[in-house]
Amino acid sequence: MRASLAVGIEVTATAAVVAAALVQGAGDSPLSTALSLAVPSQYRSLVQEAGNRCPEVTPNLLAALLTQESGFNPKARSPVGAQGIAQFMPSTWETHGVDGNGDGKRDVWDPEDAIPAAAGYLCDTAKDVEGVPGDKQSNMLAAYNAGSGAVRKYGGVPPYKETQNYVRSIRALADRPPGGGGSASTRQAANAVNTAEGMIGTPYSWGGGTADGPSTGSCCSPHGHSGSSIAGFDCSGLTLYAYAKSGISLPRTAAQQYAASEPLTPQEARPGDLVFYGNSATDIHHVGIYVGGGWMIDAPRPGTKVRFDRLDVMRDLYSFARPKPGKTEEI
């Protein structure tokens, strides 16, 4: 959720962590017949009720949007200041926030307020663009992301790559048939992102990082940088550690990690997948952990620290890929 078109284009659905929406199945909840998506049990009734606010919004679509926006993390904060489970910008919350639980407060950090507010804002957005040609849900999501004015201007989903990917990702997730809930791999992906996020601010160290955490590295990088006196991570050391904490053992280098993963199209990528950079499978030089909306967590280079970076921070993005336990092909 964005305060302006400019912010909407710059950052879409950045999640600081991936939470239980990606890791919990519907279980035995009586609402599971209405929600084919995995939603944390404490939020299922909220999503079910709020997801029937207007014809354009369904429980599955609302669940997909919250998954994309924050991974159902009520404490999520994006690099540009979007807040809470629905990633409201403060100015947008001022005009669209609601007191959903009747406690006398409109609290963006409280899912009981933010989830119905997100549904209400979606419905308001749908009304803003109801006369625009094309699919109503897609236009609504595009307006939610890039602004109603942009959708009206272009007569539908505007030609912004990030907005188009945003709409496509949410629609694909919302349209997922029953049985597509959580699994071991999604739990591991969530744990990996949470682990990596916990290392933000850790120094970069060439050759640093093991399955046990930060470590001193080695000498020397192609440009002569040594990690032998720095306890921290290089890019593949960070991903190795994050997935070790999730029960998946990755090889040490970025190229080896690519060979141990299943390549994906950008449309298939989900938070927790790995992002690889290079010109071919044999010369991959960098890896990060995708967190959604065009962002990743990575250890960029000597002199920096583990941080959030845009996917386009480097020009040679080669592939997304999903770690697979036991996959150890040679390249």
Tab-separated table of C-alpha atoms in Angstrom:
chain	number	residue	atom	x	y	z
A	1	MET	CA	0.000	0.000	0.000
A	2	ARG	CA	1.517	3.235	-1.100
A	3	ALA	CA	1.137	6.944	-0.374
A	4	SER	CA	1.859	7.982	-3.943
A	5	LEU	CA	2.425	6.688	-7.420
A	6	ALA	CA	6.151	7.338	-7.158
A	7	VAL	CA	6.470	5.263	-4.018
A	8	GLY	CA	4.230	2.591	-5.491
A	9	ILE	CA	6.508	2.170	-8.473
A	10	GLU	CA	9.641	2.224	-6.338
A	11	VAL	CA	8.679	-0.414	-3.801
A	12	THR	CA	5.952	-2.988	-4.104
A	13	ALA	CA	5.096	-5.327	-1.307
A	14	THR	CA	8.436	-5.442	0.442
A	15	ALA	CA	8.327	-7.822	3.377
A	16	ALA	CA	10.846	-7.649	6.167
A	17	VAL	CA	10.094	-11.269	7.012
A	18	VAL	CA	8.032	-14.136	5.665
A	19	ALA	CA	5.504	-15.264	8.236
A	20	ALA	CA	2.972	-17.933	8.867
A	21	ALA	CA	0.866	-17.394	5.767
A	22	LEU	CA	3.568	-19.253	3.864
A	23	VAL	CA	4.092	-21.941	6.457
A	24	GLN	CA	0.760	-22.977	7.951
A	25	GLY	CA	-1.849	-25.083	6.214
A	26	ALA	CA	-5.545	-24.567	6.571
A	27	GLY	CA	-5.727	-27.508	8.963
A	28	ASP	CA	-9.105	-28.448	10.373
A	29	SER	CA	-10.516	-24.935	10.541
A	30	PRO	CA	-14.173	-24.774	9.447
A	31	LEU	CA	-13.174	-21.811	7.285
A	32	SER	CA	-10.787	-23.918	5.202
A	33	THR	CA	-13.503	-24.571	2.619
A	34	ALA	CA	-13.674	-20.832	1.935
A	35	LEU	CA	-9.929	-20.232	1.983
A	36	SER	CA	-7.741	-22.439	-0.157
A	37	LEU	CA	-4.700	-20.371	0.844
A	38	ALA	CA	-2.748	-21.029	4.005
A	39	VAL	CA	-3.531	-18.324	6.555
A	40	PRO	CA	-2.315	-18.223	10.166
A	41	SER	CA	-5.070	-19.503	12.426
A	42	GLN	CA	-5.275	-16.267	14.424
A	43	TYR	CA	-6.093	-14.310	11.257
A	44	ARG	CA	-8.402	-16.690	9.403
A	45	SER	CA	-11.682	-15.337	10.776
A	46	LEU	CA	-10.527	-11.761	10.143
A	47	VAL	CA	-9.635	-12.559	6.533
A	48	GLN	CA	-12.851	-14.505	5.980
A	49	GLU	CA	-15.053	-11.692	7.306
A	50	ALA	CA	-13.148	-8.796	5.723
A	51	GLY	CA	-12.770	-10.690	2.452
A	52	ASN	CA	-16.494	-10.490	1.794
A	53	ARG	CA	-16.723	-6.708	2.036
A	54	CYS	CA	-17.478	-6.118	-1.661
A	55	PRO	CA	-17.847	-8.211	-4.838
A	56	GLU	CA	-14.314	-7.491	-6.066
A	57	VAL	CA	-12.679	-8.724	-2.848
A	58	THR	CA	-12.671	-12.386	-1.843
A	59	PRO	CA	-11.085	-14.028	1.206
A	60	ASN	CA	-8.495	-15.670	-1.038
A	61	LEU	CA	-7.606	-12.418	-2.774
A	62	LEU	CA	-7.263	-10.598	0.546
A	63	ALA	CA	-5.111	-13.436	1.904
A	64	ALA	CA	-2.950	-13.332	-1.217
A	65	LEU	CA	-2.499	-9.577	-0.903
A	66	LEU	CA	-1.493	-9.824	2.764
A	67	THR	CA	0.900	-12.642	1.915
A	68	GLN	CA	2.472	-10.507	-0.807
A	69	GLU	CA	2.559	-7.348	1.292
A	70	SER	CA	4.019	-8.695	4.543
A	71	GLY	CA	3.837	-12.471	4.725
A	72	PHE	CA	1.259	-11.889	7.505
A	73	ASN	CA	3.903	-10.293	9.692
A	74	PRO	CA	2.156	-7.646	11.861
A	75	LYS	CA	5.500	-6.000	12.652
A	76	ALA	CA	6.682	-5.660	9.036
A	77	ARG	CA	8.202	-2.326	8.026
A	78	SER	CA	9.372	-1.694	4.477
A	79	PRO	CA	12.515	0.286	3.586
A	80	VAL	CA	10.302	3.241	2.616
A	81	GLY	CA	8.201	3.166	5.785
A	82	ALA	CA	5.144	1.060	4.951
A	83	GLN	CA	3.868	-0.435	8.184
A	84	GLY	CA	2.208	-3.514	9.545
A	85	ILE	CA	0.516	-6.587	8.182
A	86	ALA	CA	-1.084	-4.656	5.290
A	87	GLN	CA	1.885	-2.312	4.678
A	88	PHE	CA	0.023	0.979	4.980
A	89	MET	CA	2.018	4.137	4.460
A	90	PRO	CA	1.326	6.506	7.407
A	91	SER	CA	-0.493	9.040	5.228
A	92	THR	CA	-2.721	6.340	3.745
A	93	TRP	CA	-3.492	4.960	7.193
A	94	GLU	CA	-4.576	8.422	8.303
A	95	THR	CA	-7.305	8.461	5.671
A	96	HIS	CA	-8.219	4.768	5.486
A	97	GLY	CA	-7.360	3.255	8.867
A	98	VAL	CA	-10.240	1.849	10.917
A	99	ASP	CA	-10.863	0.733	14.484
A	100	GLY	CA	-11.745	-2.809	13.507
A	101	ASN	CA	-11.933	-4.281	17.001
A	102	GLY	CA	-13.726	-1.397	18.658
A	103	ASP	CA	-11.065	-0.703	21.275
A	104	GLY	CA	-11.109	3.026	20.588
A	105	LYS	CA	-7.830	3.068	18.636
A	106	ARG	CA	-6.891	2.878	14.962
A	107	ASP	CA	-3.617	0.950	15.212
A	108	VAL	CA	-1.769	0.126	11.994
A	109	TRP	CA	0.243	-2.493	13.894
A	110	ASP	CA	-2.896	-4.322	15.078
A	111	PRO	CA	-4.123	-6.892	12.524
A	112	GLU	CA	-7.650	-6.561	13.919
A	113	ASP	CA	-7.602	-2.989	12.609
A	114	ALA	CA	-5.290	-3.328	9.610
A	115	ILE	CA	-6.913	-6.343	7.925
A	116	PRO	CA	-10.426	-4.857	7.705
A	117	ALA	CA	-8.855	-1.528	6.752
A	118	ALA	CA	-7.029	-3.218	3.862
A	119	ALA	CA	-10.270	-4.797	2.657
A	120	GLY	CA	-12.082	-1.489	2.920
A	121	TYR	CA	-9.349	0.305	1.030
A	122	LEU	CA	-9.477	-2.335	-1.703
A	123	CYS	CA	-13.221	-1.838	-2.035
A	124	ASP	CA	-12.824	1.940	-2.161
A	125	THR	CA	-10.158	1.502	-4.813
A	126	ALA	CA	-12.440	-0.784	-6.829
A	127	LYS	CA	-15.067	1.967	-6.856
A	128	ASP	CA	-12.476	4.493	-8.011
A	129	VAL	CA	-11.736	2.461	-11.131
A	130	GLU	CA	-15.068	0.714	-11.719
A	131	GLY	CA	-15.538	2.362	-15.098
A	132	VAL	CA	-12.121	1.324	-16.446
A	133	PRO	CA	-12.164	-1.440	-19.092
A	134	GLY	CA	-10.678	-4.834	-18.291
A	135	ASP	CA	-10.679	-7.212	-15.356
A	136	LYS	CA	-12.088	-5.500	-12.271
A	137	GLN	CA	-9.910	-7.324	-9.744
A	138	SER	CA	-6.737	-6.669	-11.700
A	139	ASN	CA	-7.599	-2.993	-12.052
A	140	MET	CA	-8.354	-2.796	-8.336
A	141	LEU	CA	-5.021	-4.369	-7.391
A	142	ALA	CA	-3.150	-2.149	-9.828
A	143	ALA	CA	-4.825	0.916	-8.321
A	144	TYR	CA	-4.022	-0.308	-4.815
A	145	ASN	CA	-0.387	-0.499	-5.835
A	146	ALA	CA	0.146	2.358	-8.285
A	147	GLY	CA	-2.814	4.626	-7.661
A	148	SER	CA	-6.271	4.954	-9.181
A	149	GLY	CA	-5.120	7.817	-11.390
A	150	ALA	CA	-2.593	5.632	-13.167
A	151	VAL	CA	-5.207	2.942	-13.863
A	152	ARG	CA	-7.646	5.507	-15.256
A	153	LYS	CA	-4.894	7.153	-17.306
A	154	TYR	CA	-3.861	3.921	-19.026
A	155	GLY	CA	-7.309	2.351	-19.221
A	156	GLY	CA	-6.326	-0.639	-17.101
A	157	VAL	CA	-3.202	-2.028	-15.432
A	158	PRO	CA	-0.517	0.594	-16.152
A	159	PRO	CA	2.661	-0.338	-18.051
A	160	TYR	CA	4.831	-0.387	-14.942
A	161	LYS	CA	6.749	-3.630	-14.657
A	162	GLU	CA	6.515	-3.789	-10.884
A	163	THR	CA	2.784	-3.071	-10.842
A	164	GLN	CA	2.184	-5.709	-13.502
A	165	ASN	CA	4.201	-8.258	-11.533
A	166	TYR	CA	2.355	-7.267	-8.362
A	167	VAL	CA	-1.032	-7.875	-9.953
A	168	ARG	CA	0.099	-11.096	-11.605
A	169	SER	CA	1.569	-12.505	-8.398
A	170	ILE	CA	-1.495	-11.798	-6.265
A	171	ARG	CA	-3.928	-13.094	-8.859
A	172	ALA	CA	-1.924	-16.297	-9.291
A	173	LEU	CA	-1.796	-16.853	-5.541
A	174	ALA	CA	-5.470	-16.016	-5.055
A	175	ASP	CA	-6.494	-18.393	-7.843
A	176	ARG	CA	-4.494	-21.297	-6.427
A	177	PRO	CA	-6.774	-24.342	-6.071
A	178	PRO	CA	-7.380	-26.077	-2.717
A	179	GLY	CA	-4.525	-28.274	-1.550
A	180	GLY	CA	-1.817	-25.684	-2.305
A	181	GLY	CA	-1.152	-24.850	1.339
A	182	GLY	CA	2.010	-24.957	3.393
A	183	SER	CA	4.682	-27.618	3.064
A	184	ALA	CA	8.123	-28.378	4.419
A	185	SER	CA	9.691	-26.253	1.678
A	186	THR	CA	7.568	-23.206	2.467
A	187	ARG	CA	8.310	-23.545	6.167
A	188	GLN	CA	11.996	-23.713	5.354
A	189	ALA	CA	11.748	-20.666	3.097
A	190	ALA	CA	10.060	-18.687	5.867
A	191	ASN	CA	12.701	-19.724	8.381
A	192	ALA	CA	15.483	-18.825	5.978
A	193	VAL	CA	14.168	-15.295	5.470
A	194	ASN	CA	13.656	-14.794	9.190
A	195	THR	CA	17.181	-16.020	9.882
A	196	ALA	CA	18.702	-13.744	7.236
A	197	GLU	CA	16.732	-10.761	8.495
A	198	GLY	CA	18.177	-11.396	11.940
A	199	MET	CA	21.665	-10.924	10.469
A	200	ILE	CA	21.007	-7.474	8.958
A	201	GLY	CA	23.864	-5.203	9.977
A	202	THR	CA	26.419	-8.028	10.150
A	203	PRO	CA	29.665	-7.049	8.350
A	204	TYR	CA	30.599	-8.431	4.965
A	205	SER	CA	33.548	-10.823	5.148
A	206	TRP	CA	35.051	-12.401	2.035
A	207	GLY	CA	34.778	-16.162	2.571
A	208	GLY	CA	32.930	-15.591	5.848
A	209	GLY	CA	29.951	-17.480	7.168
A	210	THR	CA	29.262	-21.107	7.989
A	211	ALA	CA	26.233	-23.203	8.830
A	212	ASP	CA	26.765	-22.065	12.425
A	213	GLY	CA	26.720	-18.332	11.707
A	214	PRO	CA	29.151	-15.455	11.075
A	215	SER	CA	32.826	-16.348	10.903
A	216	THR	CA	36.117	-14.839	9.864
A	217	GLY	CA	36.754	-15.215	6.170
A	218	SER	CA	39.774	-15.671	3.975
A	219	CYS	CA	42.057	-13.870	1.549
A	220	CYS	CA	41.441	-12.682	-1.018
A	221	SER	CA	38.665	-11.467	-3.275
A	222	PRO	CA	39.355	-10.775	-6.973
A	223	HIS	CA	39.977	-7.166	-5.972
A	224	GLY	CA	42.297	-8.072	-3.134
A	225	HIS	CA	39.913	-7.737	-0.176
A	226	SER	CA	40.570	-10.042	2.753
A	227	GLY	CA	38.005	-11.302	5.204
A	228	SER	CA	40.537	-12.968	7.484
A	229	SER	CA	40.137	-10.316	10.183
A	230	ILE	CA	36.382	-9.738	9.815
A	231	ALA	CA	33.692	-11.920	11.392
A	232	GLY	CA	30.671	-11.874	9.108
A	233	PHE	CA	29.264	-13.248	5.872
A	234	ASP	CA	29.875	-13.100	2.175
A	235	CYS	CA	26.842	-13.548	-0.055
A	236	SER	CA	26.827	-17.334	-0.210
A	237	GLY	CA	27.873	-17.644	3.420
A	238	LEU	CA	24.690	-15.824	4.396
A	239	THR	CA	22.448	-18.060	2.289
A	240	LEU	CA	24.270	-21.169	3.494
A	241	TYR	CA	23.627	-20.163	7.115
A	242	ALA	CA	20.006	-19.119	6.565
A	243	TYR	CA	19.083	-22.416	4.946
A	244	ALA	CA	21.128	-24.479	7.406
A	245	LYS	CA	18.840	-23.088	10.095
A	246	SER	CA	15.951	-24.373	7.979
A	247	GLY	CA	17.347	-27.877	7.690
A	248	ILE	CA	18.737	-27.609	4.157
A	249	SER	CA	22.470	-28.002	3.594
A	250	LEU	CA	23.726	-25.834	0.720
A	251	PRO	CA	27.177	-25.931	-0.905
A	252	ARG	CA	29.573	-23.069	-0.170
A	253	THR	CA	29.719	-20.958	-3.339
A	254	ALA	CA	26.974	-19.114	-5.188
A	255	ALA	CA	27.470	-21.146	-8.374
A	256	GLN	CA	27.323	-24.404	-6.404
A	257	GLN	CA	24.180	-23.216	-4.644
A	258	TYR	CA	22.549	-22.534	-7.992
A	259	ALA	CA	23.358	-26.087	-9.067
A	260	ALA	CA	21.757	-27.356	-5.851
A	261	SER	CA	18.513	-25.462	-6.515
A	262	GLU	CA	15.583	-25.654	-8.898
A	263	PRO	CA	15.510	-22.736	-11.390
A	264	LEU	CA	12.309	-20.662	-11.463
A	265	THR	CA	10.732	-18.048	-13.654
A	266	PRO	CA	10.270	-14.616	-12.021
A	267	GLN	CA	6.524	-15.309	-11.895
A	268	GLU	CA	7.120	-18.477	-9.861
A	269	ALA	CA	9.419	-16.844	-7.319
A	270	ARG	CA	8.227	-16.490	-3.745
A	271	PRO	CA	9.844	-15.068	-0.613
A	272	GLY	CA	12.675	-17.304	0.530
A	273	ASP	CA	13.820	-18.264	-2.962
A	274	LEU	CA	17.385	-17.456	-3.965
A	275	VAL	CA	18.336	-14.790	-6.512
A	276	PHE	CA	21.481	-15.389	-8.564
A	277	TYR	CA	23.599	-12.952	-10.569
A	278	GLY	CA	25.997	-13.706	-13.430
A	279	ASN	CA	26.086	-14.315	-17.168
A	280	SER	CA	25.756	-18.093	-17.027
A	281	ALA	CA	25.392	-20.939	-14.557
A	282	THR	CA	29.165	-21.334	-14.408
A	283	ASP	CA	30.081	-17.721	-13.673
A	284	ILE	CA	27.469	-16.805	-11.043
A	285	HIS	CA	29.096	-14.313	-8.701
A	286	HIS	CA	26.356	-13.255	-6.280
A	287	VAL	CA	23.334	-14.658	-4.462
A	288	GLY	CA	20.650	-13.128	-2.252
A	289	ILE	CA	17.416	-14.209	-0.552
A	290	TYR	CA	14.259	-12.871	-2.179
A	291	VAL	CA	11.790	-11.202	0.215
A	292	GLY	CA	9.160	-10.077	-2.308
A	293	GLY	CA	8.271	-6.937	-4.225
A	294	GLY	CA	11.602	-6.562	-5.989
A	295	TRP	CA	13.777	-6.764	-2.853
A	296	MET	CA	16.217	-9.231	-1.340
A	297	ILE	CA	18.404	-9.636	1.725
A	298	ASP	CA	22.062	-10.068	0.824
A	299	ALA	CA	25.663	-9.503	1.832
A	300	PRO	CA	26.617	-7.219	-1.076
A	301	ARG	CA	30.402	-6.691	-1.134
A	302	PRO	CA	33.457	-5.810	0.987
A	303	GLY	CA	32.932	-2.717	3.083
A	304	THR	CA	29.157	-3.197	3.418
A	305	LYS	CA	26.864	-5.066	5.787
A	306	VAL	CA	24.007	-7.528	5.363
A	307	ARG	CA	21.046	-5.431	4.215
A	308	PHE	CA	17.972	-5.130	2.006
A	309	ASP	CA	18.818	-4.477	-1.648
A	310	ARG	CA	16.756	-3.978	-4.767
A	311	LEU	CA	16.916	-6.862	-7.208
A	312	ASP	CA	18.184	-4.437	-9.838
A	313	VAL	CA	21.163	-3.405	-7.684
A	314	MET	CA	23.179	-5.443	-10.212
A	315	ARG	CA	22.445	-5.587	-13.923
A	316	ASP	CA	23.142	-9.266	-14.511
A	317	LEU	CA	20.318	-11.002	-12.632
A	318	TYR	CA	20.569	-14.529	-13.976
A	319	SER	CA	17.853	-16.553	-12.297
A	320	PHE	CA	15.619	-17.226	-9.341
A	321	ALA	CA	15.951	-20.709	-7.883
A	322	ARG	CA	14.509	-22.737	-5.003
A	323	PRO	CA	16.848	-24.820	-2.811
A	324	LYS	CA	16.079	-28.521	-2.949
A	325	PRO	CA	17.219	-30.882	-0.181
A	326	GLY	CA	19.670	-33.384	-1.588
A	327	LYS	CA	19.993	-31.741	-5.036
A	328	THR	CA	23.733	-31.663	-5.801
A	329	GLU	CA	24.158	-31.530	-9.562
A	330	GLU	CA	27.516	-30.513	-11.005
A	331	ILE	CA	27.806	-27.578	-13.373
